[in-house]
Short mmCIF file of C-alpha atoms and ligand atoms in Angstrom, two decimals:
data_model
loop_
_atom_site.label_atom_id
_atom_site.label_comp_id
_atom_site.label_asym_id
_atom_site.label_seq_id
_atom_site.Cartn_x
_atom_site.Cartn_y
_atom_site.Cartn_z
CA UNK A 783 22.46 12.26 -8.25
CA UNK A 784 23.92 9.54 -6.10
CA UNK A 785 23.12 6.23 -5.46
CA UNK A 786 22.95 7.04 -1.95
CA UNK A 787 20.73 9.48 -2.08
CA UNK A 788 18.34 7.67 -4.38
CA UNK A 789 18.25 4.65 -1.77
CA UNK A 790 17.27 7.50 1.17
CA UNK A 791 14.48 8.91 -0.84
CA UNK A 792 12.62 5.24 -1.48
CA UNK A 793 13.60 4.86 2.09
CA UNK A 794 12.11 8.07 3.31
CA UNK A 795 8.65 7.91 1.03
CA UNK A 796 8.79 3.90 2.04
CA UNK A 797 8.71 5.01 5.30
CA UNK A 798 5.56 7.69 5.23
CA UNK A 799 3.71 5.13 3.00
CA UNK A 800 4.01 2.24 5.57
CA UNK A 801 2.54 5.13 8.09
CA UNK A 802 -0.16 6.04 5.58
CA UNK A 803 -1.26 2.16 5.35
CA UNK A 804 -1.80 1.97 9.51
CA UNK A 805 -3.92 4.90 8.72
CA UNK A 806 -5.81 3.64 6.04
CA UNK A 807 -6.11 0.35 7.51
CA UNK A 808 -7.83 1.44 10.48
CA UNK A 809 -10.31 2.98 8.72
CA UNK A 810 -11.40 0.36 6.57
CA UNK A 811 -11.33 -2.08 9.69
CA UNK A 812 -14.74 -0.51 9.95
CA UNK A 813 -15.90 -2.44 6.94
CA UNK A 814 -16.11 -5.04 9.40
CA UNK A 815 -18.19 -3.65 11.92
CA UNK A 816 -21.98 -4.81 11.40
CA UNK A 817 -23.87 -2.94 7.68
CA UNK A 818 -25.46 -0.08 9.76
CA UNK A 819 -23.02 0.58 11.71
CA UNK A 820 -20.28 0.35 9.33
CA UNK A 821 -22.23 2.70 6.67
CA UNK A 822 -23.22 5.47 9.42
CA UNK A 823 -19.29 5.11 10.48
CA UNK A 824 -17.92 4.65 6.97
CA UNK A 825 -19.02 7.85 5.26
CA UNK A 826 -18.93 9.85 8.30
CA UNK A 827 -15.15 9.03 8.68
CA UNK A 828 -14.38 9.18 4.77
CA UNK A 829 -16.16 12.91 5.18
CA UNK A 830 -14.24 14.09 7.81
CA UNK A 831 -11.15 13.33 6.14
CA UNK A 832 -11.86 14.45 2.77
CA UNK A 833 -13.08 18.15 4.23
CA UNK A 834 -10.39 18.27 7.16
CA UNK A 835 -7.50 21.28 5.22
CA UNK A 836 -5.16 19.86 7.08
CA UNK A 837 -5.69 16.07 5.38
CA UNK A 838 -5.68 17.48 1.91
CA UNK A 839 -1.73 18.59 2.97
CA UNK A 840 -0.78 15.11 3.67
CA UNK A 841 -2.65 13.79 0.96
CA UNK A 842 -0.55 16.17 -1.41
CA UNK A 843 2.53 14.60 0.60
CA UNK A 844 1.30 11.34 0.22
CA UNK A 845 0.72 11.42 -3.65
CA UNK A 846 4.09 12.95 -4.11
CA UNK A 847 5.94 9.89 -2.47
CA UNK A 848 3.76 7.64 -4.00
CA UNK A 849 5.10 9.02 -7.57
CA UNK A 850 8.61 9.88 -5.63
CA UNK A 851 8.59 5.88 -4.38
CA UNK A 852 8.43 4.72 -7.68
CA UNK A 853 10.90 6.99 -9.66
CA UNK A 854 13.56 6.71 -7.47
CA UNK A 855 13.02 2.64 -7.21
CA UNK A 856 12.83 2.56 -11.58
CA UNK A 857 15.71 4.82 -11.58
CA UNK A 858 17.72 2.22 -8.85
CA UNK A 859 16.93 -0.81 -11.09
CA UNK A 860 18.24 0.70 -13.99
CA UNK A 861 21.42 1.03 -12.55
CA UNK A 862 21.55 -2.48 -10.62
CA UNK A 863 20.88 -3.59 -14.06
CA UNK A 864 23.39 -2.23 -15.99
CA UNK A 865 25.94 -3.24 -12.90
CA UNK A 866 24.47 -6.77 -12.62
CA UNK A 867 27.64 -8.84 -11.97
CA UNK A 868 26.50 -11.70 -15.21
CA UNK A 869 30.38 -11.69 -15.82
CA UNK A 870 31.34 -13.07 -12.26
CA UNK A 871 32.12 -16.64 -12.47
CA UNK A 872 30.62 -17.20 -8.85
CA UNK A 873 26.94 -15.69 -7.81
CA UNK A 874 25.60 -16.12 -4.36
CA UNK A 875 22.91 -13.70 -5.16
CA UNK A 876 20.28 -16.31 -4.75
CA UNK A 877 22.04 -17.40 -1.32
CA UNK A 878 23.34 -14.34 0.13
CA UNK A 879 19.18 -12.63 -0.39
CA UNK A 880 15.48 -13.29 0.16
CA UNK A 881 13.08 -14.18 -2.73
CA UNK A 882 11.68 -10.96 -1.83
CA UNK A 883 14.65 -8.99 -2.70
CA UNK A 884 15.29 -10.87 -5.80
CA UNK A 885 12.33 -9.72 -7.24
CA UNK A 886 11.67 -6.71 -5.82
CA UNK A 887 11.21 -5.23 -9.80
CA UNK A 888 8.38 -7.62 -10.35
CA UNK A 889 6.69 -7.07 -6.85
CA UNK A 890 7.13 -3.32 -7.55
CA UNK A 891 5.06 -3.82 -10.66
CA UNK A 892 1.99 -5.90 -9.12
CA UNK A 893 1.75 -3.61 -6.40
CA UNK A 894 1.37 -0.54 -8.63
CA UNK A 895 -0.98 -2.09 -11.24
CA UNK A 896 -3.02 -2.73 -7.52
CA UNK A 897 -2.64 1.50 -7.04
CA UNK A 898 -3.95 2.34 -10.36
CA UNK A 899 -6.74 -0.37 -10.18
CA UNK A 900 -7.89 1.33 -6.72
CA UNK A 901 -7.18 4.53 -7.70
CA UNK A 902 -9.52 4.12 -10.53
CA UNK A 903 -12.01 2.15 -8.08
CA UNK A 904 -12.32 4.94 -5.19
CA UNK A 905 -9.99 7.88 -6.04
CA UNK A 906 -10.92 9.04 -8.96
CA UNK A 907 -14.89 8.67 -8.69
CA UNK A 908 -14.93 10.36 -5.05
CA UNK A 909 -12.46 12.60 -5.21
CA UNK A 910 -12.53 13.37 -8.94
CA UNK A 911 -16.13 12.44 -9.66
CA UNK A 912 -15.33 10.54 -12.49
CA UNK A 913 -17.24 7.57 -14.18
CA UNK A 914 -20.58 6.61 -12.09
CA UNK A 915 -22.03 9.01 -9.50
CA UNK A 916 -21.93 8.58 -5.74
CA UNK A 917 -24.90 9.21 -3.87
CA UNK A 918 -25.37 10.11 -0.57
CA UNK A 919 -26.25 8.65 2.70
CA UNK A 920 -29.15 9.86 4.74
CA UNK A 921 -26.86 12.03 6.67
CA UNK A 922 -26.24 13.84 3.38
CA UNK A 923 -21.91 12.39 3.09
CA UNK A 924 -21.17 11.04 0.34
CA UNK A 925 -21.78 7.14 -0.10
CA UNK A 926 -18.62 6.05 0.30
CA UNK A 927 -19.44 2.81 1.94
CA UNK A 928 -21.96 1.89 -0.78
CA UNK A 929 -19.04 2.56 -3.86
CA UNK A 930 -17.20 -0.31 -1.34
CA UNK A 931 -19.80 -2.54 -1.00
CA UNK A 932 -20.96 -2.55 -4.61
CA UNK A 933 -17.44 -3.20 -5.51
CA UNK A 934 -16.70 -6.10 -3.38
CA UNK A 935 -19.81 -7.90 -4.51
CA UNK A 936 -18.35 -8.77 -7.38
CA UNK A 937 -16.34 -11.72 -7.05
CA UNK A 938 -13.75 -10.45 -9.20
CA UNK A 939 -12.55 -7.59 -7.65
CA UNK A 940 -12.71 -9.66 -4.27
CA UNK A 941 -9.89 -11.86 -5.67
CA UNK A 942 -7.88 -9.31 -7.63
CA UNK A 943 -7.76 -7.25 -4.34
CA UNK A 944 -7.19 -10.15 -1.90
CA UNK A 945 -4.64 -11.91 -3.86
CA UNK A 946 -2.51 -8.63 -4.65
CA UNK A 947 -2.23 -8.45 -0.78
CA UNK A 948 0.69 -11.27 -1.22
CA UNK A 949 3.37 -9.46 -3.05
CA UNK A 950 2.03 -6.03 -1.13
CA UNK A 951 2.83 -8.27 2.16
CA UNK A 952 6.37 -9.28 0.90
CA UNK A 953 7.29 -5.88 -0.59
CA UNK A 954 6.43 -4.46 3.06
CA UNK A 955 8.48 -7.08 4.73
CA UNK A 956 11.58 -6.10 2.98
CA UNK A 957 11.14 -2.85 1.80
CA UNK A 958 10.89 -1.84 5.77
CA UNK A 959 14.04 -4.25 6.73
CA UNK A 960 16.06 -2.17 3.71
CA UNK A 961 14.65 1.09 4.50
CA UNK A 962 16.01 1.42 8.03
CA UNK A 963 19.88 -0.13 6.86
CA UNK A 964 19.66 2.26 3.87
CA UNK A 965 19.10 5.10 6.56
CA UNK A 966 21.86 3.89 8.68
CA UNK A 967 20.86 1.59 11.42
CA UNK A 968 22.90 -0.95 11.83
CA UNK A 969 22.74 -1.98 15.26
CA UNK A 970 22.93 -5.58 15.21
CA UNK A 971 20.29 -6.41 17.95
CA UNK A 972 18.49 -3.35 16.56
CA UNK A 973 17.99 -4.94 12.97
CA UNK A 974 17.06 -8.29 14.46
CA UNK A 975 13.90 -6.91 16.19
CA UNK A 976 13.63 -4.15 12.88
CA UNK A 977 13.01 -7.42 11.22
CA UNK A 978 10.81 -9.27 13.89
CA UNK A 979 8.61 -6.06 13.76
CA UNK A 980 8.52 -5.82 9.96
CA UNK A 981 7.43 -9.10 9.44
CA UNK A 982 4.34 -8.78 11.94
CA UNK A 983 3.54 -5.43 10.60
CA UNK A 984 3.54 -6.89 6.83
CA UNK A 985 1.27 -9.84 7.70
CA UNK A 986 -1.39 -7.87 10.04
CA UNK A 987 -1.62 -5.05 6.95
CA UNK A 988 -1.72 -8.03 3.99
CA UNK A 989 -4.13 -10.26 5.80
CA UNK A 990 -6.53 -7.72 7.02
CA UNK A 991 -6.29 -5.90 3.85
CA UNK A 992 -6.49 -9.13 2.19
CA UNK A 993 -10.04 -10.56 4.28
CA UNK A 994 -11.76 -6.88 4.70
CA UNK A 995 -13.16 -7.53 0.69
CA UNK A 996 -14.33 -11.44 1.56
CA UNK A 997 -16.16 -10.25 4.96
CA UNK A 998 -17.63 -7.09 2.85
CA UNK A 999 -19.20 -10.04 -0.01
CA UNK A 1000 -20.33 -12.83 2.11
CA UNK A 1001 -22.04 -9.52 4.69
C1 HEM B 1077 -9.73 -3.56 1.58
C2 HEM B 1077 -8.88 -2.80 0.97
C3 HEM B 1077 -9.07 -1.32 0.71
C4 HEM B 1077 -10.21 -0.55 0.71
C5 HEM B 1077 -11.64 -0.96 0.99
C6 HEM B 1077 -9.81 0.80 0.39
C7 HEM B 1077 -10.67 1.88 0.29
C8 HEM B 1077 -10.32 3.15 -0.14
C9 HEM B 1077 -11.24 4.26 -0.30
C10 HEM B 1077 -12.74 4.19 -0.03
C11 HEM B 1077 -10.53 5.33 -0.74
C12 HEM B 1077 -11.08 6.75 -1.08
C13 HEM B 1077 -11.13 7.53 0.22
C14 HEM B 1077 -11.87 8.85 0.05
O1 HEM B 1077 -11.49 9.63 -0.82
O2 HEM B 1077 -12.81 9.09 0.80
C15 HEM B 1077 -9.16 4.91 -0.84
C16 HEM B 1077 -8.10 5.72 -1.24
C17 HEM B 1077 -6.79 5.31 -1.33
N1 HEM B 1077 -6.29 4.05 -1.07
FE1 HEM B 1077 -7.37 2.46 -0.42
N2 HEM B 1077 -8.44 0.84 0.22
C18 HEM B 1077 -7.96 -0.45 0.39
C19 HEM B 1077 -6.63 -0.86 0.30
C20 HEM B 1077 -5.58 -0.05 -0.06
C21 HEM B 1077 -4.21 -0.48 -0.16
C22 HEM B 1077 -3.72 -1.88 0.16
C23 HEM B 1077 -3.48 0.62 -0.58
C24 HEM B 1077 -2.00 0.74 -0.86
C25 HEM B 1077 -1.20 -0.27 -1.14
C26 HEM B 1077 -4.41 1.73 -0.72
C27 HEM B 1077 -4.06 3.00 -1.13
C28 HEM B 1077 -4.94 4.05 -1.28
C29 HEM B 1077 -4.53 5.41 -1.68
C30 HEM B 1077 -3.10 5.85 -1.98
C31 HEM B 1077 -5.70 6.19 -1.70
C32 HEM B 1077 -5.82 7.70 -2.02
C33 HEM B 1077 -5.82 8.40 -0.67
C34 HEM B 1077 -6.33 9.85 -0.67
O3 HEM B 1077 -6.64 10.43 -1.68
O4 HEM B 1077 -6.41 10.40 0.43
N3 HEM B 1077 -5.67 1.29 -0.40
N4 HEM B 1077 -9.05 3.57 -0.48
#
């Protein structure tokens, strides 16, 4: 398999996770609505999701690049690694890239101890029904909102999900800048607004992502 076409498929499932995020963003922008609202809203939205056949299809798709996304990027390190140019007298790696893209490896890493942390959180106890039981709401959907709630009112899991927003933020910076060059786009004015646009889209996902679990304690 070619480098090439490893680059395209972290490029490709970058690209449908970044779409995923809007998704899931929006719909935990309702965490901030006021509690009754947000609960009635909450659940209700979280059920319509979960029972829609048509969701469970792009969920499958969105697991798949999830595990896809994270393959191909191990299997791309590897290879830098081996290749890493230690025997050139002259580096300009650390002027010719970002920080970002320096250490992509260990952003890579934070950001999927954050998946298996939420995974465990929300995944696996609604959609599994594993660990403690989730009730339901008086509208008889599952208490999604409560699972949330509970969770952010512990101080812990406020910070570990706030502050994992910061390499999340960085990794969508760059990893959107590199996916469109690794799928060929290489219009000059093109890439300068590419990057304009990444750069807003990484800080509106981090920071709301990052302040939805401090407005959901101090509620
Ligand atoms: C304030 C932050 C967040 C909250 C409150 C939150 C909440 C949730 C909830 C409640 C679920 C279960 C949905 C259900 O089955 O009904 C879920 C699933 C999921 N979340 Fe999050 N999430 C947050 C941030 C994130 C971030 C930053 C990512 C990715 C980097 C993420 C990735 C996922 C994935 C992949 C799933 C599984 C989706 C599915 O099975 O359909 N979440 N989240």
């Amino acid at each position: 398999m070619n480098l090439f076409f490893r680059k395209s498929m972290i490029a490709a499932t970058g690209l449908f996770l970044c779409l995923f995020l809007i998704v899931h963003l929006s719909a935990n922008c309702i965490l901030l609505l006021p509690e009754e609202m947000a609960k009635e809203m909450y659940n209700s939205y979280s059920t319509l999701l979960r029972e829609n056949p048509l969701i469970k299809i792009v969920a499958y798709a969105l697991y798949l690049s999830i595990i896809l996304h994270v393959i191909y990027a191990l299997l791309v390190t590897l290879r830098n690694r081996k290749a890493k140019p230690d025997k050139y007298a002259v580096n300009h790696t650390k002027e010719n890239s970002s920080w970002a893209s320096q250490n992509m490896g260990l952003i890579g890493v934070l950001i999927l101890l954050f998946i298996v942390v939420h995974l465990a959180n929300f995944w696996a106890r609604i959609k599994l029904g594993m660990g403690e039981g989730v009730g339901v709401d008086s509208y008889g959907n599952k208490d999604v909102y409560k699972v949330t709630s509970s969770l952010f009112h512990n101080i812990y899991y406020v910070i570990f999900y706030s502050l994992l927003m910061i390499p999340l933020g960085f990794h969508l910076h760059h990893g959107l800048k590199s996916a469109f060059k690794t799928l060929g786009f290489y219009h000059k004015t093109g890439l300068k607004f590419i990057s304009k646009a990444a750069l807003i889209y990484a800080l509106i996902v981090s920071i709301l992502f990052g302040i939805i679990p401090f407005i959901v304690y101090f509620k």
